[in-house]
XYZ file of N, CA and C in Angstrom:
399
model
N -29.329 -34.263 -31.745
C -28.208 -33.641 -32.430
C -27.717 -32.370 -31.735
N -28.497 -31.803 -30.811
C -28.079 -30.566 -30.140
C -26.985 -30.883 -29.120
N -26.003 -30.015 -29.085
C -24.872 -30.229 -28.174
C -24.953 -29.271 -26.983
N -24.100 -29.537 -26.003
C -23.960 -28.670 -24.817
C -25.296 -28.379 -24.143
N -26.062 -29.441 -23.932
C -27.360 -29.385 -23.244
C -28.410 -28.582 -23.998
N -28.221 -28.443 -25.326
C -29.240 -27.767 -26.124
C -30.460 -28.655 -26.247
N -31.622 -28.061 -26.316
C -32.873 -28.815 -26.409
C -33.292 -28.886 -27.869
N -33.476 -30.102 -28.363
C -33.848 -30.301 -29.757
C -35.354 -30.105 -29.912
N -35.719 -29.315 -30.908
C -37.137 -29.090 -31.181
C -37.410 -29.459 -32.636
N -38.462 -30.218 -32.791
C -38.851 -30.591 -34.154
C -39.490 -29.380 -34.815
N -39.119 -29.183 -36.046
C -39.653 -28.062 -36.806
C -40.004 -28.569 -38.198
N -40.768 -27.795 -38.922
C -41.135 -28.173 -40.283
C -39.868 -28.359 -41.102
N -39.695 -29.497 -41.665
C -38.543 -29.768 -42.500
C -37.305 -30.159 -41.717
N -37.377 -30.391 -40.447
C -36.191 -30.797 -39.696
C -36.306 -30.498 -38.202
N -35.305 -29.872 -37.685
C -35.259 -29.565 -36.250
C -34.533 -28.234 -36.060
N -34.589 -27.721 -34.867
C -33.757 -26.573 -34.487
C -33.298 -26.784 -33.047
N -32.214 -26.110 -32.736
C -31.618 -26.222 -31.398
C -31.521 -24.833 -30.783
N -32.506 -24.448 -29.966
C -32.295 -23.198 -29.234
C -31.094 -23.404 -28.304
N -30.085 -22.609 -28.510
C -28.831 -22.805 -27.768
C -28.954 -22.337 -26.327
N -28.337 -23.097 -25.428
C -28.280 -22.604 -24.049
C -27.384 -21.362 -23.994
N -27.474 -20.698 -22.905
C -26.702 -19.464 -22.708
C -25.224 -19.692 -23.024
N -24.632 -18.743 -23.717
C -23.205 -18.699 -24.053
C -22.785 -19.702 -25.124
N -23.744 -20.318 -25.847
C -23.393 -21.204 -26.949
C -24.062 -20.711 -28.226
N -23.412 -20.975 -29.350
C -23.923 -20.547 -30.654
C -23.809 -21.691 -31.647
N -24.383 -21.494 -32.799
C -24.290 -22.463 -33.891
C -25.597 -23.200 -34.094
N -25.666 -23.898 -35.224
C -26.904 -24.596 -35.585
C -27.281 -25.649 -34.554
N -26.284 -26.339 -34.026
C -26.564 -27.363 -33.003
C -25.892 -27.016 -31.667
N -25.598 -25.767 -31.478
C -24.995 -25.233 -30.251
C -23.616 -25.809 -29.931
N -22.765 -26.009 -30.948
C -21.461 -26.589 -30.641
C -20.435 -25.558 -30.188
N -20.664 -24.303 -30.489
C -19.637 -23.283 -30.257
C -19.915 -22.475 -29.001
N -18.888 -22.335 -28.203
C -18.983 -21.500 -27.018
C -18.879 -20.053 -27.466
N -19.846 -19.269 -27.105
C -19.847 -17.859 -27.476
C -18.866 -17.104 -26.596
N -18.115 -16.236 -27.213
C -17.199 -15.400 -26.435
C -17.800 -14.025 -26.189
N -19.068 -13.866 -26.559
C -19.688 -12.549 -26.426
C -19.724 -12.064 -24.979
N -19.758 -12.978 -24.025
C -19.762 -12.546 -22.623
C -18.456 -11.847 -22.272
N -17.396 -12.128 -23.021
C -16.098 -11.496 -22.760
C -15.883 -10.246 -23.615
N -16.775 -10.010 -24.594
C -16.604 -8.855 -25.476
C -16.638 -7.533 -24.720
N -17.347 -7.488 -23.615
C -17.441 -6.241 -22.849
C -16.258 -6.055 -21.897
N -15.288 -6.962 -21.945
C -14.107 -6.912 -21.074
C -14.488 -6.766 -19.600
N -15.204 -7.757 -19.070
C -15.636 -7.642 -17.673
C -14.485 -7.750 -16.676
N -13.366 -8.314 -17.096
C -12.220 -8.475 -16.188
C -11.398 -7.190 -16.163
N -11.208 -6.630 -14.999
C -10.465 -5.383 -14.853
C -8.991 -5.663 -14.585
N -8.179 -4.619 -14.631
C -6.760 -4.680 -14.296
C -6.022 -5.787 -15.058
N -6.259 -5.836 -16.371
C -5.597 -6.780 -17.285
C -5.931 -8.240 -17.002
N -7.061 -8.507 -16.373
C -7.488 -9.886 -16.146
C -7.894 -10.531 -17.471
N -7.735 -11.826 -17.580
C -8.058 -12.573 -18.797
C -9.445 -13.192 -18.644
N -10.341 -12.885 -19.566
C -11.702 -13.413 -19.534
C -11.762 -14.733 -20.290
N -12.404 -15.723 -19.683
C -12.631 -17.018 -20.323
C -14.121 -17.324 -20.231
N -14.756 -17.520 -21.417
C -16.181 -17.837 -21.451
C -16.383 -19.287 -21.023
N -17.502 -19.528 -20.359
C -17.850 -20.895 -19.964
C -19.342 -21.080 -20.146
N -19.809 -22.282 -19.952
C -21.240 -22.559 -20.137
C -22.093 -21.837 -19.104
N -21.503 -21.434 -18.025
C -22.241 -20.726 -16.977
C -22.004 -19.222 -16.988
N -21.229 -18.723 -17.910
C -20.945 -17.292 -17.978
C -19.506 -17.053 -18.363
N -18.741 -16.519 -17.465
C -17.323 -16.265 -17.705
C -16.576 -16.357 -16.390
N -15.271 -16.443 -16.499
C -14.423 -16.370 -15.311
C -13.213 -15.515 -15.674
N -12.649 -14.886 -14.683
C -11.496 -14.019 -14.890
C -10.269 -14.626 -14.235
N -9.177 -14.589 -14.961
C -7.894 -14.983 -14.405
C -7.144 -13.690 -14.097
N -6.899 -13.456 -12.828
C -6.374 -12.157 -12.374
C -4.872 -12.204 -12.115
N -4.206 -11.086 -12.393
C -2.792 -10.913 -12.047
C -2.692 -10.389 -10.621
N -1.585 -10.734 -9.941
C -1.329 -10.213 -8.599
C -1.215 -8.704 -8.694
N -1.754 -7.948 -7.834
C -2.371 -8.243 -6.543
C -3.896 -8.255 -6.588
N -4.497 -8.431 -7.773
C -5.945 -8.341 -7.914
C -6.600 -9.707 -7.799
N -7.860 -9.730 -7.311
C -8.642 -10.956 -7.262
C -10.116 -10.609 -7.299
N -10.973 -11.604 -7.171
C -12.414 -11.395 -7.231
C -12.967 -11.803 -8.586
N -14.289 -11.753 -8.716
C -14.959 -12.182 -9.940
C -14.519 -11.389 -11.164
N -14.221 -10.107 -10.991
C -13.823 -9.262 -12.125
C -12.440 -8.629 -11.920
N -11.636 -9.208 -11.069
C -10.275 -8.706 -10.774
C -10.298 -7.267 -10.266
N -11.329 -6.929 -9.517
C -11.445 -5.553 -9.031
C -11.105 -5.416 -7.549
N -10.865 -6.531 -6.880
C -10.570 -6.495 -5.442
C -9.067 -6.601 -5.218
N -8.541 -5.708 -4.419
C -7.130 -5.757 -4.055
C -6.945 -6.870 -3.033
N -5.963 -7.736 -3.265
C -5.786 -8.882 -2.370
C -5.386 -8.428 -0.973
N -5.755 -9.215 0.010
C -5.453 -8.924 1.414
C -3.948 -8.844 1.635
N -3.206 -9.701 0.948
C -1.746 -9.696 1.084
C -1.191 -8.329 0.672
N -1.696 -7.793 -0.425
C -1.197 -6.499 -0.897
C -1.558 -5.386 0.080
N -2.743 -5.451 0.644
C -3.155 -4.434 1.618
C -2.225 -4.467 2.829
N -1.893 -5.664 3.297
C -0.979 -5.804 4.442
C 0.399 -5.248 4.081
N 0.883 -5.553 2.880
C 2.194 -5.043 2.447
C 2.195 -3.519 2.421
N 1.138 -2.922 1.897
C 1.045 -1.456 1.835
C 1.047 -0.858 3.239
N 0.278 -1.452 4.151
C 0.215 -0.931 5.528
C 1.577 -1.043 6.203
N 2.262 -2.170 6.028
C 3.594 -2.348 6.632
C 4.567 -1.314 6.076
N 4.541 -1.080 4.775
C 5.441 -0.085 4.173
C 5.180 1.310 4.732
N 3.922 1.664 4.868
C 3.582 2.978 5.419
C 4.087 3.094 6.861
N 3.907 2.044 7.648
C 4.376 2.079 9.041
C 5.894 2.170 9.126
N 6.603 1.482 8.238
C 8.064 1.559 8.232
C 8.520 2.970 7.884
N 7.887 3.568 6.892
C 8.248 4.939 6.496
C 7.967 5.910 7.639
N 6.790 5.790 8.251
C 6.468 6.678 9.378
C 7.426 6.471 10.548
N 7.791 5.217 10.816
C 8.753 4.935 11.888
C 10.107 5.564 11.598
N 10.542 5.473 10.346
C 11.813 6.087 9.957
C 11.779 7.602 10.115
N 10.690 8.216 9.680
C 10.557 9.670 9.828
C 10.550 10.069 11.301
N 9.881 9.276 12.129
C 9.864 9.569 13.557
C 11.270 9.475 14.154
N 12.032 8.465 13.729
C 13.402 8.304 14.242
C 14.277 9.486 13.829
N 14.122 9.942 12.584
C 14.894 11.105 12.121
C 14.519 12.324 12.955
N 13.227 12.532 13.175
C 12.793 13.668 13.978
C 13.322 13.556 15.402
N 13.223 12.365 15.985
C 13.681 12.158 17.350
C 15.178 12.420 17.477
N 15.967 11.932 16.523
C 17.406 12.167 16.533
C 17.699 13.668 16.462
N 17.014 14.362 15.562
C 17.211 15.811 15.437
C 16.797 16.549 16.691
N 15.698 16.134 17.299
C 15.210 16.774 18.505
C 16.219 16.636 19.643
N 16.705 15.422 19.891
C 17.658 15.206 20.980
C 19.013 15.837 20.675
N 19.398 15.848 19.426
C 20.662 16.503 19.065
C 20.559 18.005 19.326
N 19.431 18.575 18.947
C 19.205 20.001 19.176
C 19.172 20.303 20.675
N 18.510 19.454 21.459
C 18.452 19.650 22.910
C 19.837 19.536 23.524
N 20.652 18.598 23.019
C 21.992 18.411 23.559
C 22.848 19.644 23.288
N 22.736 20.179 22.065
C 23.504 21.376 21.717
C 23.062 22.537 22.597
N 21.771 22.721 22.775
C 21.268 23.803 23.618
C 21.724 23.619 25.053
N 21.646 22.412 25.560
C 22.008 22.178 26.941
C 23.510 22.342 27.132
N 24.334 21.986 26.163
C 25.780 22.182 26.246
C 26.136 23.654 26.237
N 25.469 24.456 25.405
C 25.770 25.884 25.357
C 25.260 26.575 26.614
N 24.211 26.084 27.224
C 23.708 26.668 28.463
C 24.727 26.510 29.571
N 25.299 25.333 29.691
C 26.293 25.091 30.724
C 27.497 25.976 30.477
N 27.918 26.064 29.214
C 29.070 26.887 28.884
C 28.776 28.351 29.184
N 27.568 28.807 28.789
C 27.191 30.194 29.042
C 27.160 30.484 30.541
N 26.665 29.546 31.319
C 26.585 29.751 32.762
C 27.987 29.859 33.360
N 28.922 29.012 32.904
C 30.265 29.077 33.476
C 30.956 30.364 33.042
N 30.722 30.815 31.815
C 31.316 32.088 31.381
C 30.693 33.245 32.152
N 29.400 33.121 32.446
C 28.728 34.162 33.229
C 29.291 34.220 34.631
N 29.616 33.101 35.220
C 30.193 33.047 36.563
C 31.556 33.722 36.567
N 32.375 33.465 35.522
C 33.697 34.100 35.443
C 33.550 35.608 35.317
N 32.557 36.046 34.544
C 32.356 37.484 34.369
C 31.955 38.118 35.693
N 31.110 37.462 36.458
C 30.684 37.990 37.755
C 31.880 38.066 38.682
N 32.726 37.028 38.662
C 33.893 37.024 39.533
C 34.841 38.151 39.171
N 34.979 38.458 37.882
C 35.890 39.528 37.473
C 35.360 40.871 37.934
N 34.022 41.047 37.888
C 33.465 42.316 38.277
C 33.511 42.514 39.800
N 33.300 41.490 40.536
C 33.224 41.616 41.978
C 34.546 41.279 42.647
N 35.443 40.771 41.884
C 36.713 40.359 42.470
C 36.696 38.861 42.705
N 37.830 38.301 42.657
C 37.948 36.863 42.811
C 37.667 36.494 44.245
N 37.130 35.305 44.479
C 36.914 34.880 45.849
C 38.245 34.761 46.594
N 39.299 34.757 45.807
C 40.623 34.652 46.421
C 41.304 36.009 46.445
N 40.603 37.152 46.301
C 41.280 38.449 46.247
C 41.970 38.724 47.571
N 43.109 39.251 47.391
C 43.935 39.525 48.550
C 44.828 38.357 48.891
N 44.597 37.254 48.353
C 45.437 36.082 48.604
C 46.373 35.945 47.420
N 47.530 35.614 47.709
C 48.507 35.420 46.635
C 48.905 33.977 46.584
N 49.207 33.566 45.420
C 49.681 32.190 45.263
C 51.117 32.247 44.776
N 51.927 31.423 45.359
C 53.354 31.485 44.977
C 53.597 30.966 43.606
């Protein structure tokens, strides 16, 4: 009369069924949910009792026996996002760096040509004494 692999034992006045693990009731017909009472599944995983213990049904991106392991796919996505952000920041810095260098180099050339004109005015034009019609 014992169910779910329960072992029937003769007793005074009848029998008894010591229930296998995770089963309850007089003849062990009921699956005990006590293994799930402690909420072994993390990150909103759903616990399902079984004759061998429990199993967890995990939501993405979690997996593993208790939904505590981050899936490899999610780890790759996180790494790619970080690399894209760092690449973007590097491009912004590089653009600013070259723009700043271009502005500095343009003003240097301008300053040098203005300096040359100032020197020519102080010392006289290379064409002094020559007249142009």
